[in-house]
PDB file of C-alpha atoms and ligand atoms in Angstrom:
ATOM      1  CA  UNK A   1     122.667  82.009 107.837  1.00  0.00           C
ATOM      2  CA  UNK A   2     120.123  84.764 107.044  1.00  0.00           C
ATOM      3  CA  UNK A   3     120.081  87.743 109.374  1.00  0.00           C
ATOM      4  CA  UNK A   4     116.672  88.447 110.920  1.00  0.00           C
ATOM      5  CA  UNK A   5     115.328  91.832 109.819  1.00  0.00           C
ATOM      6  CA  UNK A   6     115.565  94.689 112.282  1.00  0.00           C
ATOM      7  CA  UNK A   7     112.873  97.344 112.102  1.00  0.00           C
ATOM      8  CA  UNK A   8     113.582 101.058 112.151  1.00  0.00           C
ATOM      9  CA  UNK A   9     110.466 102.364 113.891  1.00  0.00           C
ATOM     10  CA  UNK A  10     109.391 106.009 113.924  1.00  0.00           C
ATOM     11  CA  UNK A  11     106.510 105.448 116.348  1.00  0.00           C
ATOM     12  CA  UNK A  12     103.917 102.947 117.392  1.00  0.00           C
ATOM     13  CA  UNK A  13     100.705 102.894 119.337  1.00  0.00           C
ATOM     14  CA  UNK A  14      99.046  99.841 120.835  1.00  0.00           C
ATOM     15  CA  UNK A  15      95.542 101.260 120.528  1.00  0.00           C
ATOM     16  CA  UNK A  16      93.655 103.743 118.362  1.00  0.00           C
ATOM     17  CA  UNK A  17      90.324 104.046 116.569  1.00  0.00           C
ATOM     18  CA  UNK A  18      91.573 106.672 114.110  1.00  0.00           C
ATOM     19  CA  UNK A  19      93.366 104.558 111.491  1.00  0.00           C
ATOM     20  CA  UNK A  20      90.907 101.938 110.336  1.00  0.00           C
ATOM     21  CA  UNK A  21      87.891 100.024 111.628  1.00  0.00           C
ATOM     22  CA  UNK A  22      87.728  99.052 115.271  1.00  0.00           C
ATOM     23  CA  UNK A  23      90.483  99.130 117.843  1.00  0.00           C
ATOM     24  CA  UNK A  24      93.849  98.867 116.120  1.00  0.00           C
ATOM     25  CA  UNK A  25      97.529  99.038 116.834  1.00  0.00           C
ATOM     26  CA  UNK A  26      99.724 101.054 114.472  1.00  0.00           C
ATOM     27  CA  UNK A  27     103.387 100.949 113.549  1.00  0.00           C
ATOM     28  CA  UNK A  28     104.955 103.814 111.591  1.00  0.00           C
ATOM     29  CA  UNK A  29     108.312 103.042 110.021  1.00  0.00           C
ATOM     30  CA  UNK A  30     111.150 105.537 109.730  1.00  0.00           C
ATOM     31  CA  UNK A  31     112.374 106.311 106.227  1.00  0.00           C
ATOM     32  CA  UNK A  32     110.648 106.958 102.907  1.00  0.00           C
ATOM     33  CA  UNK A  33     112.128 107.259  99.396  1.00  0.00           C
ATOM     34  CA  UNK A  34     109.415 109.753  98.403  1.00  0.00           C
ATOM     35  CA  UNK A  35     109.083 113.412  99.258  1.00  0.00           C
ATOM     36  CA  UNK A  36     105.466 114.292  98.749  1.00  0.00           C
ATOM     37  CA  UNK A  37     104.928 118.044  99.171  1.00  0.00           C
ATOM     38  CA  UNK A  38     102.697 118.517 102.197  1.00  0.00           C
ATOM     39  CA  UNK A  39     103.575 115.149 103.779  1.00  0.00           C
ATOM     40  CA  UNK A  40     102.251 115.232 107.334  1.00  0.00           C
ATOM     41  CA  UNK A  41     105.010 112.852 108.462  1.00  0.00           C
ATOM     42  CA  UNK A  42     108.003 114.618 107.021  1.00  0.00           C
ATOM     43  CA  UNK A  43     110.167 113.994 110.091  1.00  0.00           C
ATOM     44  CA  UNK A  44     109.787 110.326 109.269  1.00  0.00           C
ATOM     45  CA  UNK A  45     111.007 110.670 105.664  1.00  0.00           C
ATOM     46  CA  UNK A  46     114.791 110.679 106.324  1.00  0.00           C
ATOM     47  CA  UNK A  47     116.376 107.228 106.326  1.00  0.00           C
ATOM     48  CA  UNK A  48     118.079 107.681 109.682  1.00  0.00           C
ATOM     49  CA  UNK A  49     118.138 105.521 112.791  1.00  0.00           C
ATOM     50  CA  UNK A  50     115.073 106.001 114.986  1.00  0.00           C
ATOM     51  CA  UNK A  51     113.995 103.199 117.332  1.00  0.00           C
ATOM     52  CA  UNK A  52     115.353  99.824 116.311  1.00  0.00           C
ATOM     53  CA  UNK A  53     113.312  96.776 117.261  1.00  0.00           C
ATOM     54  CA  UNK A  54     113.170  93.162 116.267  1.00  0.00           C
ATOM     55  CA  UNK A  55     109.871  92.049 114.756  1.00  0.00           C
ATOM     56  CA  UNK A  56     109.183  90.015 117.897  1.00  0.00           C
ATOM     57  CA  UNK A  57     109.669  93.100 120.080  1.00  0.00           C
ATOM     58  CA  UNK A  58     107.403  95.163 117.849  1.00  0.00           C
ATOM     59  CA  UNK A  59     104.733  92.457 117.825  1.00  0.00           C
ATOM     60  CA  UNK A  60     104.727  92.320 121.624  1.00  0.00           C
ATOM     61  CA  UNK A  61     104.463  96.116 121.896  1.00  0.00           C
ATOM     62  CA  UNK A  62     101.553  96.183 119.446  1.00  0.00           C
ATOM     63  CA  UNK A  63      99.604  93.315 120.975  1.00  0.00           C
ATOM     64  CA  UNK A  64      98.845  94.571 124.483  1.00  0.00           C
ATOM     65  CA  UNK A  65      95.142  95.335 123.963  1.00  0.00           C
ATOM     66  CA  UNK A  66      92.972  92.252 124.524  1.00  0.00           C
ATOM     67  CA  UNK A  67      90.181  93.406 122.189  1.00  0.00           C
ATOM     68  CA  UNK A  68      92.356  94.421 119.257  1.00  0.00           C
ATOM     69  CA  UNK A  69      90.692  94.024 115.842  1.00  0.00           C
ATOM     70  CA  UNK A  70      93.481  94.937 113.476  1.00  0.00           C
ATOM     71  CA  UNK A  71      96.867  96.429 112.712  1.00  0.00           C
ATOM     72  CA  UNK A  72      97.842  99.351 110.492  1.00  0.00           C
ATOM     73  CA  UNK A  73     101.309  99.874 108.992  1.00  0.00           C
ATOM     74  CA  UNK A  74     102.197 103.388 107.886  1.00  0.00           C
ATOM     75  CA  UNK A  75     105.186 105.664 107.878  1.00  0.00           C
ATOM     76  CA  UNK A  76     107.482 106.483 106.338  1.00  0.00           C
ATOM     77  CA  UNK A  77     107.279 103.793 103.666  1.00  0.00           C
ATOM     78  CA  UNK A  78     106.293 100.360 104.975  1.00  0.00           C
ATOM     79  CA  UNK A  79     107.382  98.551 101.802  1.00  0.00           C
ATOM     80  CA  UNK A  80     110.993  99.542 102.508  1.00  0.00           C
ATOM     81  CA  UNK A  81     110.827  97.337 105.616  1.00  0.00           C
ATOM     82  CA  UNK A  82     108.499  94.725 104.210  1.00  0.00           C
ATOM     83  CA  UNK A  83     110.283  91.609 105.468  1.00  0.00           C
ATOM     84  CA  UNK A  84     110.345  92.790 109.069  1.00  0.00           C
ATOM     85  CA  UNK A  85     106.724  93.947 108.986  1.00  0.00           C
ATOM     86  CA  UNK A  86     105.665  90.584 107.575  1.00  0.00           C
ATOM     87  CA  UNK A  87     107.256  88.943 110.587  1.00  0.00           C
ATOM     88  CA  UNK A  88     105.385  91.329 112.892  1.00  0.00           C
ATOM     89  CA  UNK A  89     101.931  90.546 111.521  1.00  0.00           C
ATOM     90  CA  UNK A  90     102.690  86.833 111.175  1.00  0.00           C
ATOM     91  CA  UNK A  91     103.715  86.702 114.810  1.00  0.00           C
ATOM     92  CA  UNK A  92     100.633  88.626 115.979  1.00  0.00           C
ATOM     93  CA  UNK A  93      98.293  86.412 113.960  1.00  0.00           C
ATOM     94  CA  UNK A  94      99.577  83.301 115.719  1.00  0.00           C
ATOM     95  CA  UNK A  95      97.559  84.358 118.752  1.00  0.00           C
ATOM     96  CA  UNK A  96      94.444  85.890 117.167  1.00  0.00           C
ATOM     97  CA  UNK A  97      92.697  86.824 113.983  1.00  0.00           C
ATOM     98  CA  UNK A  98      93.706  90.386 113.006  1.00  0.00           C
ATOM     99  CA  UNK A  99      93.105  92.351 109.843  1.00  0.00           C
ATOM    100  CA  UNK A 100      95.927  94.376 108.294  1.00  0.00           C
ATOM    101  CA  UNK A 101      95.777  97.763 106.581  1.00  0.00           C
ATOM    102  CA  UNK A 102      98.947  99.089 104.960  1.00  0.00           C
ATOM    103  CA  UNK A 103      99.718 102.485 103.437  1.00  0.00           C
ATOM    104  CA  UNK A 104     102.302 102.816 100.667  1.00  0.00           C
ATOM    105  CA  UNK A 105     103.520 105.500  98.295  1.00  0.00           C
ATOM    106  CA  UNK A 106     104.107 102.851  95.625  1.00  0.00           C
ATOM    107  CA  UNK A 107     101.366 101.809  93.238  1.00  0.00           C
ATOM    108  CA  UNK A 108     100.112  98.265  93.645  1.00  0.00           C
ATOM    109  CA  UNK A 109     101.056  97.417  90.036  1.00  0.00           C
ATOM    110  CA  UNK A 110     104.657  98.474  90.657  1.00  0.00           C
ATOM    111  CA  UNK A 111     104.808  96.424  93.842  1.00  0.00           C
ATOM    112  CA  UNK A 112     103.578  93.352  91.999  1.00  0.00           C
ATOM    113  CA  UNK A 113     105.582  93.792  88.783  1.00  0.00           C
ATOM    114  CA  UNK A 114     108.828  95.216  90.129  1.00  0.00           C
ATOM    115  CA  UNK A 115     108.927  94.867  93.916  1.00  0.00           C
ATOM    116  CA  UNK A 116     111.478  97.287  95.357  1.00  0.00           C
ATOM    117  CA  UNK A 117     112.895  94.585  97.633  1.00  0.00           C
ATOM    118  CA  UNK A 118     112.480  90.820  98.148  1.00  0.00           C
ATOM    119  CA  UNK A 119     110.226  91.213 101.196  1.00  0.00           C
ATOM    120  CA  UNK A 120     107.397  92.944  99.333  1.00  0.00           C
ATOM    121  CA  UNK A 121     105.510  89.886  97.982  1.00  0.00           C
ATOM    122  CA  UNK A 122     105.320  88.421 101.479  1.00  0.00           C
ATOM    123  CA  UNK A 123     103.905  91.595 102.956  1.00  0.00           C
ATOM    124  CA  UNK A 124     101.399  91.995 100.123  1.00  0.00           C
ATOM    125  CA  UNK A 125     100.202  88.454 100.799  1.00  0.00           C
ATOM    126  CA  UNK A 126      99.457  89.437 104.408  1.00  0.00           C
ATOM    127  CA  UNK A 127      97.673  92.740 103.675  1.00  0.00           C
ATOM    128  CA  UNK A 128      93.878  92.915 103.637  1.00  0.00           C
ATOM    129  CA  UNK A 129      93.580  96.548 102.525  1.00  0.00           C
ATOM    130  CA  UNK A 130      96.355  98.424 100.732  1.00  0.00           C
ATOM    131  CA  UNK A 131      96.098 102.210 100.344  1.00  0.00           C
ATOM    132  CA  UNK A 132      98.488 103.114  97.542  1.00  0.00           C
ATOM    133  CA  UNK A 133      99.957 106.127  95.800  1.00  0.00           C
ATOM    134  CA  UNK A 134     101.756 109.333  96.663  1.00  0.00           C
ATOM    135  CA  UNK A 135     100.044 111.975  98.752  1.00  0.00           C
ATOM    136  CA  UNK A 136      98.781 114.968  96.757  1.00  0.00           C
ATOM    137  CA  UNK A 137      98.173 118.012  98.926  1.00  0.00           C
ATOM    138  CA  UNK A 138      95.960 119.592  96.273  1.00  0.00           C
ATOM    139  CA  UNK A 139      93.718 116.505  96.267  1.00  0.00           C
ATOM    140  CA  UNK A 140      93.137 116.197  99.988  1.00  0.00           C
ATOM    141  CA  UNK A 141      89.333 116.309 100.169  1.00  0.00           C
ATOM    142  CA  UNK A 142      89.205 115.905 103.938  1.00  0.00           C
ATOM    143  CA  UNK A 143      87.321 112.600 103.684  1.00  0.00           C
ATOM    144  CA  UNK A 144      88.207 108.959 104.117  1.00  0.00           C
ATOM    145  CA  UNK A 145      91.209 107.050 105.331  1.00  0.00           C
ATOM    146  CA  UNK A 146      93.302 107.858 102.280  1.00  0.00           C
ATOM    147  CA  UNK A 147      95.051 111.217 102.402  1.00  0.00           C
ATOM    148  CA  UNK A 148      94.156 112.389  98.899  1.00  0.00           C
ATOM    149  CA  UNK A 149      91.705 111.334  96.209  1.00  0.00           C
ATOM    150  CA  UNK A 150      94.408 110.007  93.830  1.00  0.00           C
ATOM    151  CA  UNK A 151      95.274 107.317  96.365  1.00  0.00           C
ATOM    152  CA  UNK A 152      93.416 104.059  95.883  1.00  0.00           C
ATOM    153  CA  UNK A 153      91.913 101.601  98.359  1.00  0.00           C
ATOM    154  CA  UNK A 154      92.598  98.008  97.303  1.00  0.00           C
ATOM    155  CA  UNK A 155      90.802  95.207  99.095  1.00  0.00           C
ATOM    156  CA  UNK A 156      93.370  92.456  98.560  1.00  0.00           C
ATOM    157  CA  UNK A 157      91.170  90.077 100.550  1.00  0.00           C
ATOM    158  CA  UNK A 158      87.439  90.199 101.344  1.00  0.00           C
ATOM    159  CA  UNK A 159      88.051  90.488 105.111  1.00  0.00           C
ATOM    160  CA  UNK A 160      86.995  94.155 105.325  1.00  0.00           C
ATOM    161  CA  UNK A 161      84.670  94.384 102.337  1.00  0.00           C
ATOM    162  CA  UNK A 162      81.543  93.454 104.306  1.00  0.00           C
ATOM    163  CA  UNK A 163      81.978  96.098 106.982  1.00  0.00           C
ATOM    164  CA  UNK A 164      80.245  99.478 106.992  1.00  0.00           C
ATOM    165  CA  UNK A 165      83.607 101.241 107.262  1.00  0.00           C
ATOM    166  CA  UNK A 166      83.786 103.766 104.427  1.00  0.00           C
ATOM    167  CA  UNK A 167      87.456 104.033 103.423  1.00  0.00           C
ATOM    168  CA  UNK A 168      86.914 106.909 100.993  1.00  0.00           C
ATOM    169  CA  UNK A 169      83.956 108.917 102.294  1.00  0.00           C
ATOM    170  CA  UNK A 170      83.963 108.732 106.076  1.00  0.00           C
ATOM    171  CA  UNK A 171      84.492 111.785 108.257  1.00  0.00           C
ATOM    172  CA  UNK A 172      88.065 111.800 109.491  1.00  0.00           C
ATOM    173  CA  UNK A 173      88.989 111.378 113.122  1.00  0.00           C
ATOM    174  CA  UNK A 174      92.204 112.347 114.842  1.00  0.00           C
ATOM    175  CA  UNK A 175      93.571 111.278 118.200  1.00  0.00           C
ATOM    176  CA  UNK A 176      96.342 113.001 120.087  1.00  0.00           C
ATOM    177  CA  UNK A 177      98.309 110.570 122.209  1.00  0.00           C
ATOM    178  CA  UNK A 178     101.088 111.223 124.676  1.00  0.00           C
ATOM    179  CA  UNK A 179     104.375 109.700 123.479  1.00  0.00           C
ATOM    180  CA  UNK A 180     107.035 110.452 126.051  1.00  0.00           C
ATOM    181  CA  UNK A 181     107.514 114.209 126.015  1.00  0.00           C
ATOM    182  CA  UNK A 182     105.837 114.539 122.627  1.00  0.00           C
ATOM    183  CA  UNK A 183     102.327 114.433 121.272  1.00  0.00           C
ATOM    184  CA  UNK A 184     101.631 111.827 118.630  1.00  0.00           C
ATOM    185  CA  UNK A 185      98.915 112.695 116.117  1.00  0.00           C
ATOM    186  CA  UNK A 186      97.126 109.504 115.070  1.00  0.00           C
ATOM    187  CA  UNK A 187      94.862 109.523 112.038  1.00  0.00           C
ATOM    188  CA  UNK A 188      94.601 111.231 108.681  1.00  0.00           C
ATOM    189  CA  UNK A 189      94.073 114.965 109.185  1.00  0.00           C
ATOM    190  CA  UNK A 190      91.836 117.138 107.054  1.00  0.00           C
ATOM    191  CA  UNK A 191      93.602 119.993 105.182  1.00  0.00           C
ATOM    192  CA  UNK A 192      93.096 122.562 107.954  1.00  0.00           C
ATOM    193  CA  UNK A 193      94.476 120.308 110.657  1.00  0.00           C
ATOM    194  CA  UNK A 194      97.284 119.131 108.393  1.00  0.00           C
ATOM    195  CA  UNK A 195      98.593 122.651 107.865  1.00  0.00           C
ATOM    196  CA  UNK A 196      98.260 123.405 111.590  1.00  0.00           C
ATOM    197  CA  UNK A 197     100.415 120.413 112.512  1.00  0.00           C
ATOM    198  CA  UNK A 198     102.935 120.596 109.671  1.00  0.00           C
ATOM    199  CA  UNK A 199     106.428 121.435 110.913  1.00  0.00           C
ATOM    200  CA  UNK A 200     107.604 124.888 109.998  1.00  0.00           C
ATOM    201  CA  UNK A 201     110.893 123.603 108.591  1.00  0.00           C
ATOM    202  CA  UNK A 202     111.464 120.728 106.204  1.00  0.00           C
ATOM    203  CA  UNK A 203     114.357 118.438 107.138  1.00  0.00           C
ATOM    204  CA  UNK A 204     116.904 117.385 104.549  1.00  0.00           C
TER     205      UNK A 204
HETATM  206  S1  SF4 B 301     104.840 108.406 100.668  1.00  0.00           S
HETATM  207 FE1  SF4 B 301     103.819 109.001 102.596  1.00  0.00          FE
HETATM  208  S2  SF4 B 301     105.481 109.175 104.122  1.00  0.00           S
HETATM  209 FE2  SF4 B 301     106.432 109.161 102.089  1.00  0.00          FE
HETATM  210  S3  SF4 B 301     106.665 111.355 101.569  1.00  0.00           S
HETATM  211 FE3  SF4 B 301     104.717 110.632 100.648  1.00  0.00          FE
HETATM  212  S4  SF4 B 301     103.137 111.120 102.211  1.00  0.00           S
HETATM  213 FE4  SF4 B 301     105.150 111.214 103.248  1.00  0.00          FE
END
């Protein structure tokens, strides 16, 4: 018997317009093997228990908006939880047609040639747009959905190629959402906002 994957979730939102075209839900995973200097999500780097959910629970939490267009996976490092995330998007797509954007610190070539775990090919097959590469603070130009200019936008399908959404040149938007007692910053901040929100202390 194969155990069903359990997701370690840093945060999620059922609705935002700040992380891709249209109204989207977003899941950020907890845990990342990289330590990019200037990472805006550095509390989500440690591989420690956050909120554990089954893929079915996550899919239900992400699917509450009736006019949802797509889903974005970020983190943390989504490829570390690829099998569970594949189940999430597969489950959500049973009910409606949704596009999928996924961020990763890995390069696409590495994911294809030497996937870091067996779930990666399945997730790649579900992704419409993959934004790859490590964040470089010195190459954050304040534009586009990618955090820095060294990161690449790969259209793995043609689902989002015909839209007027400019992944690399658009003005950035940020939303602040209430998440319990905390504020959740949704979106890719420009350099000024990024330094304003960066925690004062790095966690080890
Ligand atoms: S890959 Fe992303 S989440 Fe991981 S350290 Fe780099 S910027 Fe942060």
